[in-house]
CSV table of C-alpha atoms and ligand atoms in Angstrom, one decimal:
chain,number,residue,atom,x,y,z
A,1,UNK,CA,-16.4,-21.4,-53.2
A,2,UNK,CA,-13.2,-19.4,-54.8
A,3,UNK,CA,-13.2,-18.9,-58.6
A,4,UNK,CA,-10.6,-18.0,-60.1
A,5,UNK,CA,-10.7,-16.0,-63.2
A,6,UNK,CA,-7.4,-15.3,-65.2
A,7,UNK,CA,-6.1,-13.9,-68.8
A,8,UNK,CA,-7.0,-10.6,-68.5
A,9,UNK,CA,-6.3,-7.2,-68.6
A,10,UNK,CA,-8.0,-5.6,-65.9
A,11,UNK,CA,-9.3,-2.0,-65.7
A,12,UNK,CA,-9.4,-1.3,-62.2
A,13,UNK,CA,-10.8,2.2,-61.6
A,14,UNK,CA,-9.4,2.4,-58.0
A,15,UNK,CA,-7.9,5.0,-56.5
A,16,UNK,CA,-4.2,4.7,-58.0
A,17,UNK,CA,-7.0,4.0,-61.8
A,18,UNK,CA,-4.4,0.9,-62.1
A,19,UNK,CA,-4.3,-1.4,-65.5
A,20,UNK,CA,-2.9,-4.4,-66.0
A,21,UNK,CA,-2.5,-8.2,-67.2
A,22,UNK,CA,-3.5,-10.5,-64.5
A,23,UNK,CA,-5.9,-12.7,-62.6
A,24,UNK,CA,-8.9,-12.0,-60.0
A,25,UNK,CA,-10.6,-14.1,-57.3
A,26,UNK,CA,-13.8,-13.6,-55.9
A,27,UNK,CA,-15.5,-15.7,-52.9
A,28,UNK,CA,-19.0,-15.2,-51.6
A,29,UNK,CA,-19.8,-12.4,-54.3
A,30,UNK,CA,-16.5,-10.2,-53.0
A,31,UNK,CA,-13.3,-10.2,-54.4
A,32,UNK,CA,-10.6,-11.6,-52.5
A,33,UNK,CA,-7.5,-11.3,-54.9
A,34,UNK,CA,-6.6,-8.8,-57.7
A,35,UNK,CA,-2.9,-10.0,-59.1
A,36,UNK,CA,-1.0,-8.5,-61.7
A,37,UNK,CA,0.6,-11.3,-64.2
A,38,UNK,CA,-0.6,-15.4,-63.6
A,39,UNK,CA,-1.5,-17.8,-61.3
A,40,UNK,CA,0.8,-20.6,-60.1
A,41,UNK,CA,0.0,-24.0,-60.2
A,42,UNK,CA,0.0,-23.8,-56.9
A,43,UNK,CA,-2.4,-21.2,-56.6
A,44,UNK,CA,-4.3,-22.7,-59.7
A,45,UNK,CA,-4.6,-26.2,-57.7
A,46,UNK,CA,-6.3,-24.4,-54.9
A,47,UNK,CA,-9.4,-23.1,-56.7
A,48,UNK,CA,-12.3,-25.6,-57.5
A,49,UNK,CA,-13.0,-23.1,-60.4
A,50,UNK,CA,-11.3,-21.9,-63.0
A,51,UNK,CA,-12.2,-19.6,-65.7
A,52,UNK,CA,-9.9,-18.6,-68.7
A,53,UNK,CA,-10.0,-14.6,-69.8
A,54,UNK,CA,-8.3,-15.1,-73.3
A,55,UNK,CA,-7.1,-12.0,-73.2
A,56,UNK,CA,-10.0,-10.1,-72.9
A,57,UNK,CA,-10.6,-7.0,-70.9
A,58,UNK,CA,-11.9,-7.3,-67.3
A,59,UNK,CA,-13.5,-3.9,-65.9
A,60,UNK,CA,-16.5,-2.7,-63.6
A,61,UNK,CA,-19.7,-3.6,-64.7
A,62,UNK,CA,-21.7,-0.4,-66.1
A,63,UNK,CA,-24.1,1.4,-63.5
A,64,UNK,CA,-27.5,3.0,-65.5
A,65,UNK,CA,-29.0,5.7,-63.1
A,66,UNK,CA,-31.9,6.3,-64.6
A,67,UNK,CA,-34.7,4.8,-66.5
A,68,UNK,CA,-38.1,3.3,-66.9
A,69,UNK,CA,-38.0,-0.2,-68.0
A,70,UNK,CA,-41.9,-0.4,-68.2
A,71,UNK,CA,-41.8,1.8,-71.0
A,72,UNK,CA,-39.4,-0.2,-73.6
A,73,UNK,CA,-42.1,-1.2,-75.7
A,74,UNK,CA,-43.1,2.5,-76.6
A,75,UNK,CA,-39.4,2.7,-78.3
A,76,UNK,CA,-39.5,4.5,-81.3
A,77,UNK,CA,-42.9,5.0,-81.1
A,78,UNK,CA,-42.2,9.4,-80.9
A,79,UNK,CA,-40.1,10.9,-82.7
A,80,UNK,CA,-39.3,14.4,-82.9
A,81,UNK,CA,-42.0,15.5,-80.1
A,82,UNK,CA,-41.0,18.3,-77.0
A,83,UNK,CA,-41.2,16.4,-73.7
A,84,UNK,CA,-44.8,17.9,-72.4
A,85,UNK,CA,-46.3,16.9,-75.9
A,86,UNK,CA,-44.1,13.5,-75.6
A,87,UNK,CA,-45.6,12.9,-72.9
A,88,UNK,CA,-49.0,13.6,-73.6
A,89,UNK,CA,-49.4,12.4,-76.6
A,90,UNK,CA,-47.4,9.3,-76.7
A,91,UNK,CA,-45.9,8.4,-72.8
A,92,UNK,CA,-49.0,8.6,-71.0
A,93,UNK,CA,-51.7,7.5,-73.1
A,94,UNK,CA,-50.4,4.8,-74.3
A,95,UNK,CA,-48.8,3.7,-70.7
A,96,UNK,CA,-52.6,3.6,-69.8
A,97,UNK,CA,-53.2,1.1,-71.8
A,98,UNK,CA,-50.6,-1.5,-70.3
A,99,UNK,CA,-51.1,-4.5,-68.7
A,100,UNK,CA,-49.1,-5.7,-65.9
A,101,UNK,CA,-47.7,-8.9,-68.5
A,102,UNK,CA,-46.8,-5.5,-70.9
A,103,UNK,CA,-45.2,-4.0,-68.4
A,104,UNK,CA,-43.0,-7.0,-67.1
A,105,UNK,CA,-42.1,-8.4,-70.8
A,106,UNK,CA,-41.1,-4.5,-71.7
A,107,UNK,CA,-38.8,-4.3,-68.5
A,108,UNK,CA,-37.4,-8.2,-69.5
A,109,UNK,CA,-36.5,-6.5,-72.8
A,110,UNK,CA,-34.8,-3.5,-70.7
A,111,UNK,CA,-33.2,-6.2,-68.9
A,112,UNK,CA,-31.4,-8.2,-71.3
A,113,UNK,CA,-30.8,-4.9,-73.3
A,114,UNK,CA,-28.6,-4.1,-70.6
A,115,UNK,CA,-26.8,-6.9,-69.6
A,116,UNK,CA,-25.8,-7.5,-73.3
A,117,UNK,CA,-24.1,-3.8,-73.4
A,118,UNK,CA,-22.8,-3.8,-70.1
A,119,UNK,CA,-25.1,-2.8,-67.7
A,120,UNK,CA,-24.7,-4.7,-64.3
A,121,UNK,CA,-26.6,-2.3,-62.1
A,122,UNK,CA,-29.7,-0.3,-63.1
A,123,UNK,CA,-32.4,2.6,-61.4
A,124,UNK,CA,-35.8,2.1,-62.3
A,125,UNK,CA,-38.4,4.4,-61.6
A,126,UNK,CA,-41.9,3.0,-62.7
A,127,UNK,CA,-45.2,3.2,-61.6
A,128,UNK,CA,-46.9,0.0,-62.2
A,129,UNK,CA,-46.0,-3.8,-61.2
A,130,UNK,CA,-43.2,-2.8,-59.3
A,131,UNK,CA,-43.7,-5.9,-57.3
A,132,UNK,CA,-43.6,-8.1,-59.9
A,133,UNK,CA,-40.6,-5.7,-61.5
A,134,UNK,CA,-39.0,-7.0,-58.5
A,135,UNK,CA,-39.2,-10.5,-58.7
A,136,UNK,CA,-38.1,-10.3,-62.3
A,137,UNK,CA,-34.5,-8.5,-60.8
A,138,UNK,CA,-34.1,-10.9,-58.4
A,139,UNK,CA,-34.6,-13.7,-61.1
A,140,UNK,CA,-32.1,-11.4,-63.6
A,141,UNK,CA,-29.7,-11.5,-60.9
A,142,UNK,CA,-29.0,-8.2,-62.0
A,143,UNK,CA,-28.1,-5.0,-59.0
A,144,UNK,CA,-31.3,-3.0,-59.2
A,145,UNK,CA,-32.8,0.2,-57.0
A,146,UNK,CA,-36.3,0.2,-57.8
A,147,UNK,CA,-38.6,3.5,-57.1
A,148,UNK,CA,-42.0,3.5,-57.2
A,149,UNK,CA,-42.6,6.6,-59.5
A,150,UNK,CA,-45.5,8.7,-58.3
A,151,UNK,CA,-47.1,11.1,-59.4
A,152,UNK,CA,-48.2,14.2,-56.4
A,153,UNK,CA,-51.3,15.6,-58.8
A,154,UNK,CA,-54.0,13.2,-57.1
A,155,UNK,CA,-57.0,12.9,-54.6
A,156,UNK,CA,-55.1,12.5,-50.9
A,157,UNK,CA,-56.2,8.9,-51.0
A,158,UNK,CA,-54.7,8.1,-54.2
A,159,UNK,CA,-51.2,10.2,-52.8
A,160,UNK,CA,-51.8,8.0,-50.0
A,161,UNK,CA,-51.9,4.5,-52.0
A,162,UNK,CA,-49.0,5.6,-53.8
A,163,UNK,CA,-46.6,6.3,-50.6
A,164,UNK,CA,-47.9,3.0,-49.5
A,165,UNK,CA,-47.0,1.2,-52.3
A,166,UNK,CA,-43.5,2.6,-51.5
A,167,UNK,CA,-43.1,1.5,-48.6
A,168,UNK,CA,-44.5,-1.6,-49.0
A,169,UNK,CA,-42.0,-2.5,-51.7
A,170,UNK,CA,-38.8,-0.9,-49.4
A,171,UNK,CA,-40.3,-3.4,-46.7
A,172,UNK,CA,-40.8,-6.2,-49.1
A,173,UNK,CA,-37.5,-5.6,-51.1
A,174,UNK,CA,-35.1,-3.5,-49.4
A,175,UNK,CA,-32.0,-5.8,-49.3
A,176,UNK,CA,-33.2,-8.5,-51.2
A,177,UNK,CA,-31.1,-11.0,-53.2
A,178,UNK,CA,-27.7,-10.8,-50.7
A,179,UNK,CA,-28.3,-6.6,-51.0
A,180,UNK,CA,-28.5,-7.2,-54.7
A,181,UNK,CA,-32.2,-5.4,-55.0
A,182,UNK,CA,-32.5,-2.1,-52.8
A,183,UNK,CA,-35.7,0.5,-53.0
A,184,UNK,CA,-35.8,4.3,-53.1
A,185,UNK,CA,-38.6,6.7,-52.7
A,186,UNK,CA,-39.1,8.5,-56.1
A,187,UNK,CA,-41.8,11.6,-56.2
A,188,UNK,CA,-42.2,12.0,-60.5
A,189,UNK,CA,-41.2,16.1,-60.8
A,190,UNK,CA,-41.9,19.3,-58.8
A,191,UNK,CA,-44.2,20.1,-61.9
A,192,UNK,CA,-46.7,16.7,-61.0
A,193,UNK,CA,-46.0,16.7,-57.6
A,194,UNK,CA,-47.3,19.8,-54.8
A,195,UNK,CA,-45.2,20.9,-52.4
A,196,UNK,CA,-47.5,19.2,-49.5
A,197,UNK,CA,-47.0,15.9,-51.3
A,198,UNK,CA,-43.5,16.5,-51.5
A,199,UNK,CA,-43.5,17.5,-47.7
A,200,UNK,CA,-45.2,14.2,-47.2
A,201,UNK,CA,-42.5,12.1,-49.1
A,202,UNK,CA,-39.8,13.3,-46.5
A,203,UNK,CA,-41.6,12.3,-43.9
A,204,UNK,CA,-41.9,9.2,-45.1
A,205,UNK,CA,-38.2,8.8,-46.2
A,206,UNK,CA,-37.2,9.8,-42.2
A,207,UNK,CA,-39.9,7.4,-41.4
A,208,UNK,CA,-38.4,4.6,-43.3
A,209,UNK,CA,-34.7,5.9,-44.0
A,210,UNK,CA,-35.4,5.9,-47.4
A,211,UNK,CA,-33.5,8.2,-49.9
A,212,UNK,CA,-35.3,10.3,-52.3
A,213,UNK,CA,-34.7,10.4,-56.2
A,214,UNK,CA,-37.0,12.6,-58.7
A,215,UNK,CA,-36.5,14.3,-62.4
A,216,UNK,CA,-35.6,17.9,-61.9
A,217,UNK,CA,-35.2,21.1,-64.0
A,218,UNK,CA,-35.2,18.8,-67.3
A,219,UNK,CA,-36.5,21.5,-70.0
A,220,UNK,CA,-36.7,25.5,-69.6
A,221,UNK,CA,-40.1,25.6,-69.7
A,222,UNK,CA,-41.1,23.5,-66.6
A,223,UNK,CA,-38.0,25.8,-64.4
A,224,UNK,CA,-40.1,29.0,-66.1
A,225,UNK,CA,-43.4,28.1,-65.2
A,226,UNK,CA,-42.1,27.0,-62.0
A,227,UNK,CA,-40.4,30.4,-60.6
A,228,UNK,CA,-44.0,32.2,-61.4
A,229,UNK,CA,-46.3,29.4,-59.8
A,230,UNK,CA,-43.7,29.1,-56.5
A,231,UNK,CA,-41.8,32.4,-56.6
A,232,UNK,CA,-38.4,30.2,-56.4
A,233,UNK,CA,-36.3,28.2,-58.6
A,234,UNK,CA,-36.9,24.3,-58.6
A,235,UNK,CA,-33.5,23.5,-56.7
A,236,UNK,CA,-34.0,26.1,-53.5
A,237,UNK,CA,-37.8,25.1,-53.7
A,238,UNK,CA,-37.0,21.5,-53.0
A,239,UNK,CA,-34.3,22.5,-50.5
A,240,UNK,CA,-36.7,24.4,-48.7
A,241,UNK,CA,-39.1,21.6,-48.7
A,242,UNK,CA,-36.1,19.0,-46.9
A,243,UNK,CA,-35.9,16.7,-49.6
A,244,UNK,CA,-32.2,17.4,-49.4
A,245,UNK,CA,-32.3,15.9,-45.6
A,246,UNK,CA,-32.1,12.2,-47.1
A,247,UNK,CA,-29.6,11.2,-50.0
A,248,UNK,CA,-31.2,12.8,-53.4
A,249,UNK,CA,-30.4,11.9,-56.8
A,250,UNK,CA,-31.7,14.0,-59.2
A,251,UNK,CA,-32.3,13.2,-63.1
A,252,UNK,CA,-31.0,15.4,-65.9
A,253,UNK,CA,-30.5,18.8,-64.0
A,254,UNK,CA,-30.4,20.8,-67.3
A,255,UNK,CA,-31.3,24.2,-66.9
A,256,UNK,CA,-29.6,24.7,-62.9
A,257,UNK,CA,-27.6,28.4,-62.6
A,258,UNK,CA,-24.5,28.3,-61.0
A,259,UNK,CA,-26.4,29.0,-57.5
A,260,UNK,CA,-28.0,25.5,-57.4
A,261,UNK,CA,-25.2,24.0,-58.4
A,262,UNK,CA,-23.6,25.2,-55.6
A,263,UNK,CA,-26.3,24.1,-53.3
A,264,UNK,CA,-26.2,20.6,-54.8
A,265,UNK,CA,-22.6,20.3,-54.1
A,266,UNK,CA,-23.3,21.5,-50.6
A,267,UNK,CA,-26.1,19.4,-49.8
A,268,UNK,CA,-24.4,16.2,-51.8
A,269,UNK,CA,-27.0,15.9,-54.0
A,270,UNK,CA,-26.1,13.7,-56.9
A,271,UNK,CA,-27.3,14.5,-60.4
A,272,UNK,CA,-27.9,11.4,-63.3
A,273,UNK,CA,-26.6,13.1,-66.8
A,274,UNK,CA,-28.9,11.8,-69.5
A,275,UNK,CA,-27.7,13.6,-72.4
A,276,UNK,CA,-28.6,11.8,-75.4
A,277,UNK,CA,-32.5,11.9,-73.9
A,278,UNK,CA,-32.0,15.6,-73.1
A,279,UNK,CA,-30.6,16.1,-76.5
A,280,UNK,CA,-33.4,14.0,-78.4
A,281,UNK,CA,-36.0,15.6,-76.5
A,282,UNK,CA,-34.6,19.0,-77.2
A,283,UNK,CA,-34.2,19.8,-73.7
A,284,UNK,CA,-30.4,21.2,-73.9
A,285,UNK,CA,-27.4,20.0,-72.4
A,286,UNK,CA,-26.9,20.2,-68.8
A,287,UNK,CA,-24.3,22.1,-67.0
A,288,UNK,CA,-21.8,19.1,-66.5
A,289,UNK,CA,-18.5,20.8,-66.4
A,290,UNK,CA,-19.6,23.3,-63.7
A,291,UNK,CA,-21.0,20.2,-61.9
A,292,UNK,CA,-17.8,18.5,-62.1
A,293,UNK,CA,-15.7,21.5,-60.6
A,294,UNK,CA,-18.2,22.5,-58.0
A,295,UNK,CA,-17.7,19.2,-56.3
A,296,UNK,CA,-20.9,17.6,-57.2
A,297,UNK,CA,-21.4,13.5,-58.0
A,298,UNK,CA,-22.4,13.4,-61.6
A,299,UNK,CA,-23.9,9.8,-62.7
A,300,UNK,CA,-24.6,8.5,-66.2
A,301,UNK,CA,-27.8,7.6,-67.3
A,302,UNK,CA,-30.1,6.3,-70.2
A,303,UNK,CA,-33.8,7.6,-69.6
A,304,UNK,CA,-36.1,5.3,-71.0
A,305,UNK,CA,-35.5,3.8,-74.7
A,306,UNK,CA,-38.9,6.0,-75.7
A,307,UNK,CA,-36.4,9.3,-75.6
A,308,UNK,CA,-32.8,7.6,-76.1
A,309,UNK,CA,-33.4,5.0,-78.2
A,310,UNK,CA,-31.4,2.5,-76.3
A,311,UNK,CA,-29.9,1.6,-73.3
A,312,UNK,CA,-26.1,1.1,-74.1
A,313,UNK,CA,-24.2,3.3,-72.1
A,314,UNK,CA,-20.8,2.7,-74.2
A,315,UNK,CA,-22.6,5.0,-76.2
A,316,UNK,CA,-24.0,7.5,-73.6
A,317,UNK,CA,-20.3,7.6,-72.5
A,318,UNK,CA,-19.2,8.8,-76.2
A,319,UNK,CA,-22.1,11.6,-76.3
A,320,UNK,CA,-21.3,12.7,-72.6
A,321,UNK,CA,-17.7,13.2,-73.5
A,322,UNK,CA,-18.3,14.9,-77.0
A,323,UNK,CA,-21.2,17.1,-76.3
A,324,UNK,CA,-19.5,19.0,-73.3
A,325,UNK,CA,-16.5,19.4,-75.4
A,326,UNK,CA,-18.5,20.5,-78.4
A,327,UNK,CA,-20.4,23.4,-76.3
A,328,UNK,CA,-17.8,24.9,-74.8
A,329,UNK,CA,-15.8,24.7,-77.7
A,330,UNK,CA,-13.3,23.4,-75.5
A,331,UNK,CA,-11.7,19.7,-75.3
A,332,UNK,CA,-10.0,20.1,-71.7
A,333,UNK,CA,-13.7,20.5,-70.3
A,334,UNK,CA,-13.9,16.3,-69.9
A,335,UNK,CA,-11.6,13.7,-69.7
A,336,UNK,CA,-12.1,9.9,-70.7
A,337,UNK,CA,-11.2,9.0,-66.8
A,338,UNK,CA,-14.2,11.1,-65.6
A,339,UNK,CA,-16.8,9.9,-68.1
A,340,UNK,CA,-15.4,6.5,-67.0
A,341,UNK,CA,-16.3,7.5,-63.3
A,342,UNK,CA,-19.4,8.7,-64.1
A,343,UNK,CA,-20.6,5.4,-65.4
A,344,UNK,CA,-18.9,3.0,-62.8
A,345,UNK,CA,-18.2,4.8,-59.6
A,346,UNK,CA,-20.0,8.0,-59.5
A,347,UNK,CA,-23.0,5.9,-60.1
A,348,UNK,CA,-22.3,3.5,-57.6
A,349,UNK,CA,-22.2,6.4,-55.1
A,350,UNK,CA,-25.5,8.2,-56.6
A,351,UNK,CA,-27.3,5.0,-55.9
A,352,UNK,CA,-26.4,4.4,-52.1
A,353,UNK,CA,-23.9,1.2,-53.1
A,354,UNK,CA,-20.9,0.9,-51.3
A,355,UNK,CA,-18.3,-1.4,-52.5
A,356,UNK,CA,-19.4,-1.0,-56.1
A,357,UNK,CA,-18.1,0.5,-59.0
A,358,UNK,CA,-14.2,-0.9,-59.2
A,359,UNK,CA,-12.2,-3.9,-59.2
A,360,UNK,CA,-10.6,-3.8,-55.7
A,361,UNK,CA,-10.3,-6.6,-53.0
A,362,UNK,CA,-13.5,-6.5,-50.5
A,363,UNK,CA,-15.7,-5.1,-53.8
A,364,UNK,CA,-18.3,-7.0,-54.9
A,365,UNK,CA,-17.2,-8.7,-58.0
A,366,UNK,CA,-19.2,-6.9,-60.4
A,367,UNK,CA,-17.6,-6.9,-64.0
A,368,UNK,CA,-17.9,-7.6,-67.3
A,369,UNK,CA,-15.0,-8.7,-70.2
A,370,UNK,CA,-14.9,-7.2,-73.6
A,371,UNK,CA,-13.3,-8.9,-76.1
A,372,UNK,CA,-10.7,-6.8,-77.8
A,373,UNK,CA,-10.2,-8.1,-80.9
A,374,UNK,CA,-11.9,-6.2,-83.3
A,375,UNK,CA,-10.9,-3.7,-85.6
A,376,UNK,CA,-12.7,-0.7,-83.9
A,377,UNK,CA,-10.8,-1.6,-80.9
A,378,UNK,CA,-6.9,-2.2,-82.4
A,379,UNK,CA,-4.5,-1.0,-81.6
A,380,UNK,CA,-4.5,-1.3,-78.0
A,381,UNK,CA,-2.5,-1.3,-75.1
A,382,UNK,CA,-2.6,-0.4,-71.2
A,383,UNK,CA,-2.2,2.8,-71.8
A,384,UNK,CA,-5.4,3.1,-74.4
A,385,UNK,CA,-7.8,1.1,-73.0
A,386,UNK,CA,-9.6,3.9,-71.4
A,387,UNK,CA,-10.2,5.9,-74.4
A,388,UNK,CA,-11.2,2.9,-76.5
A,389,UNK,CA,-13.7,2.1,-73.3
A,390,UNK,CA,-15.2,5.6,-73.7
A,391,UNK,CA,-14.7,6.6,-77.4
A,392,UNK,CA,-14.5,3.1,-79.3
A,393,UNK,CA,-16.4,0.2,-77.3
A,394,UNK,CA,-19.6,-0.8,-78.2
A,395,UNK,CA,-22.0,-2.2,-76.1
A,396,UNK,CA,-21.8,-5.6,-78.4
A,397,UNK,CA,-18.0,-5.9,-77.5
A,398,UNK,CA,-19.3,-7.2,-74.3
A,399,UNK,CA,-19.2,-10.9,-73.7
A,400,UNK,CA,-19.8,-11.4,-70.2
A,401,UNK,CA,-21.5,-10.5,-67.3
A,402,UNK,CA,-20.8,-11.4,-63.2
A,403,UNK,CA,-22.9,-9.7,-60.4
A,404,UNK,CA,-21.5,-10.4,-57.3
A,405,UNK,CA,-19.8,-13.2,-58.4
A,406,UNK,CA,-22.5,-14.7,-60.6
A,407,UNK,CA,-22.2,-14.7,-64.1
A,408,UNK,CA,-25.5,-13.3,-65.9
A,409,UNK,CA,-24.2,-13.5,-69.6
A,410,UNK,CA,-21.8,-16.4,-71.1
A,411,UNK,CA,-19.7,-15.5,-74.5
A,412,UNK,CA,-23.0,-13.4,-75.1
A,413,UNK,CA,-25.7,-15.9,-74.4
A,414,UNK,CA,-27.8,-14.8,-71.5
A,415,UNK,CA,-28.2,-17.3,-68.7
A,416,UNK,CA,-30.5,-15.8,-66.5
A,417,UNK,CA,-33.6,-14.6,-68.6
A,418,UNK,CA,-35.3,-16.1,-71.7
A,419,UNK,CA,-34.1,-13.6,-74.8
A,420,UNK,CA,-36.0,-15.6,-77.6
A,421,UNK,CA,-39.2,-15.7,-75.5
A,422,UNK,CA,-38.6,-11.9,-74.3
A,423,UNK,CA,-37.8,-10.7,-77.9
A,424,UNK,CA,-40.9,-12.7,-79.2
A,425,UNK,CA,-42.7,-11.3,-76.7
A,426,UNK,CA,-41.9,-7.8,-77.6
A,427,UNK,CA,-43.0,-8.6,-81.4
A,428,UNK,CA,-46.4,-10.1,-80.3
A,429,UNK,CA,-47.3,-6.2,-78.1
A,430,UNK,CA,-46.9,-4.2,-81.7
A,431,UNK,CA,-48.5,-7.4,-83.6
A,432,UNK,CA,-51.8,-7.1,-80.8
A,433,UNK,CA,-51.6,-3.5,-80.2
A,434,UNK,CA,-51.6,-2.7,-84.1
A,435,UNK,CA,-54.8,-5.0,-84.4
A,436,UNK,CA,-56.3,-3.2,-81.6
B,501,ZN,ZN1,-36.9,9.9,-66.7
């Protein structure tokens, strides 16, 4: 069935980065018709449904390349904690303690977290219910890639279980939902996972044609302790070890010299910038710019809202453009267009999605409106609607939400998940846990 949706100004991010007034059609999930100015009544008599923009702004829905929805509930619960301790202390502990009903009401609060800033496609690399993590994206309607996490330091059989579990969910998953829910393979961290575990996780990848995503090179320390355990940085160590042979996306990428940048360029590795995790967790600020000029596909990312605190990436647009600039005491080092990218298609590219990303006929009509009139946002027009997107949107400007064609969140009320229930939900864990 067409829709028709029309009174908007539309942020295309395509190739020519077009703007302007018009109207879009979308059929089957894909868009058939991007027009610049308003339908006919011809053309409005042709559509069995028709859907007024009042003038808000139409533009790609936000792609999040990394996270851990599982987690959600442990937000705020750390403050001010180095990542090993972090996660010592805080992650891991108190991740033992989950349930699988924890863990699927934290990643429902993840969920509608992110469609209500945005987010219309999400990586989630978790270790527990992933099964049931799936059923809960295919009932979000959301576009997910969901990786087992596992961790390499174990008894063979339990590295074993792990891979299976992997697989399984690929086989289970993969493709899911129209293509809406695809599955990577996702080894933790060189630091918790052996290079003969590692070895095993490419085989399995050219087994299954799987691609590979993992945390890399995220604080000084772990890059440090690394060179004297393996003799080699983490970046040639990993190259060595083939996981380059499939697609990689790698998280953060912070302390990578100018050498493995170059390799990650040449091996098209793509690298998910989390900088406001990096920067709460005091593990610096990754080498972005140099990225950027060496050729290589940066992405945008939150982490998990344990080390963030949230998951609006309006926001991790502002920091990425800011920090970068603030560092190299330089403002040419980023531009709003490329921050924009790095949200939208970059991430659609890290992530294995083709026709994702931009508003173009033959994409899959992913997108969200904002609705412009507010303060923070005036005064606008065409030509500043893509620094307001990075440097003045909030994630609450966002009224609606379509993922291939179907719409997720209506003038702010989600349609597709239970808020009340999830945010009582999330309540209820800190009223039970305390008592515990
Ligand atoms: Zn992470």
């Amino acid at each position: 069935m067409y829709i028709l949706l029309h009174s908007v100004t539309i942020v295309t991010l395509n190739k020519e980065n077009e703007i302007f007034q018009g109207y879009v059609v979308w059929k089957d999930g894909k868009f058939t018709d991007i027009v610049k100015g308003d339908p006919t009544s011809n053309e409005l008599a042709k559509v069995p449904e028709i859907i007024n923009g009042n003038g808000k702004w139409l533009m790609p829905g936000l792609i999040n390349s990394h996270g851990h929805l599982g987690s959600s509930f442990l937000r705020g619960a750390g403050d001010d904690l180095p990542l090993m301790t972090w996660l010592e202390t805080i992650m891991w502990p108190n991740e033992r303690t989950f349930t699988e009903e924890t863990v699927i009401q934290a990643a429902s609060l993840a969920m509608i977290e992110m469609i209500k800033t945005g987010t219309t496609t999400f990586l989630d690399m978790y270790h527990l219910a992933m099964d049931k993590i799936a059923e809960l994206v295919l009932q979000s309607e959301l576009r997910a890639v969901l990786c087992r996490g596992m961790i390499g330091l174990a008894p063979e059989k339990e590295q074993e279980e792990k891979l299976e579990e992997s697989v399984s969910l690929f086989h289970n998953y993969h493709g899911a939902n129209n293509n809406k829910l695809t599955i990577a393979l996702a080894p933790h961290a060189p630091y918790t996972c052996p290079p003969e575990f590692l070895q095993k996780v490419v085989k399995t990848a050219g087994r299954n044609n799987m691609w590979i995503h993992t945390h890399l090179s995220e604080t000084r320390g772990e890059v440090e302790r690394h060179v004297s355990q393996y003799g080699m940085r983490p970046v040639e160590h990993l190259q060595n070890l083939g996981l380059f042979q499939q697609h990689c996306l790698i998280a953060h990428g912070v302390h990578i010299n100018e050498k493995e940048v170059q390799i990650l360029a040449e091996e098209r590795v793509s690298v998910s910038h989390n900088p406001m995790s990096n920067l709460k967790l005091g593990s610096g600020i990754a080498p972005v710019p140099m990225m950027e000029k060496t050729g290589v596909n940066v992405a945008l990312g939150t982490d998990s809202t344990a080390s963030n605190n949230n998951l609006d990436l309006f926001e991790e647009m502002r920091f990425a453009s800011l920090i970068h600039k603030g560092v190299h005491e330089d403002p040419t080092v980023t531009t709003s267009e490329s921050i924009l990218k790095m949200a939208t298609t970059n991430g659609a590219k890290a992530l294995q999605l083709d026709h994702v990303g931009c508003i173009e006929k033959g994409y899959f009509a992913d997108f969200i409106l904002i609705d412009p009139n507010v303060p923070h946002l005036h005064p606008w027009n065409e030509e500043r609607i893509i620094s307001h997107l990075v440097y003045s949107v909030k994630g609450s400007d966002v009224t609606d939400s379509f993922v291939q064609g179907k719409q997720l969140m209506k003038n702010r009320e989600i349609l597709t998940l239970d808020e009340e229930k999830i945010l009582s939900d999330a309540i209820n864990f800190l009223k039970t846990s305390q008592k515990g």
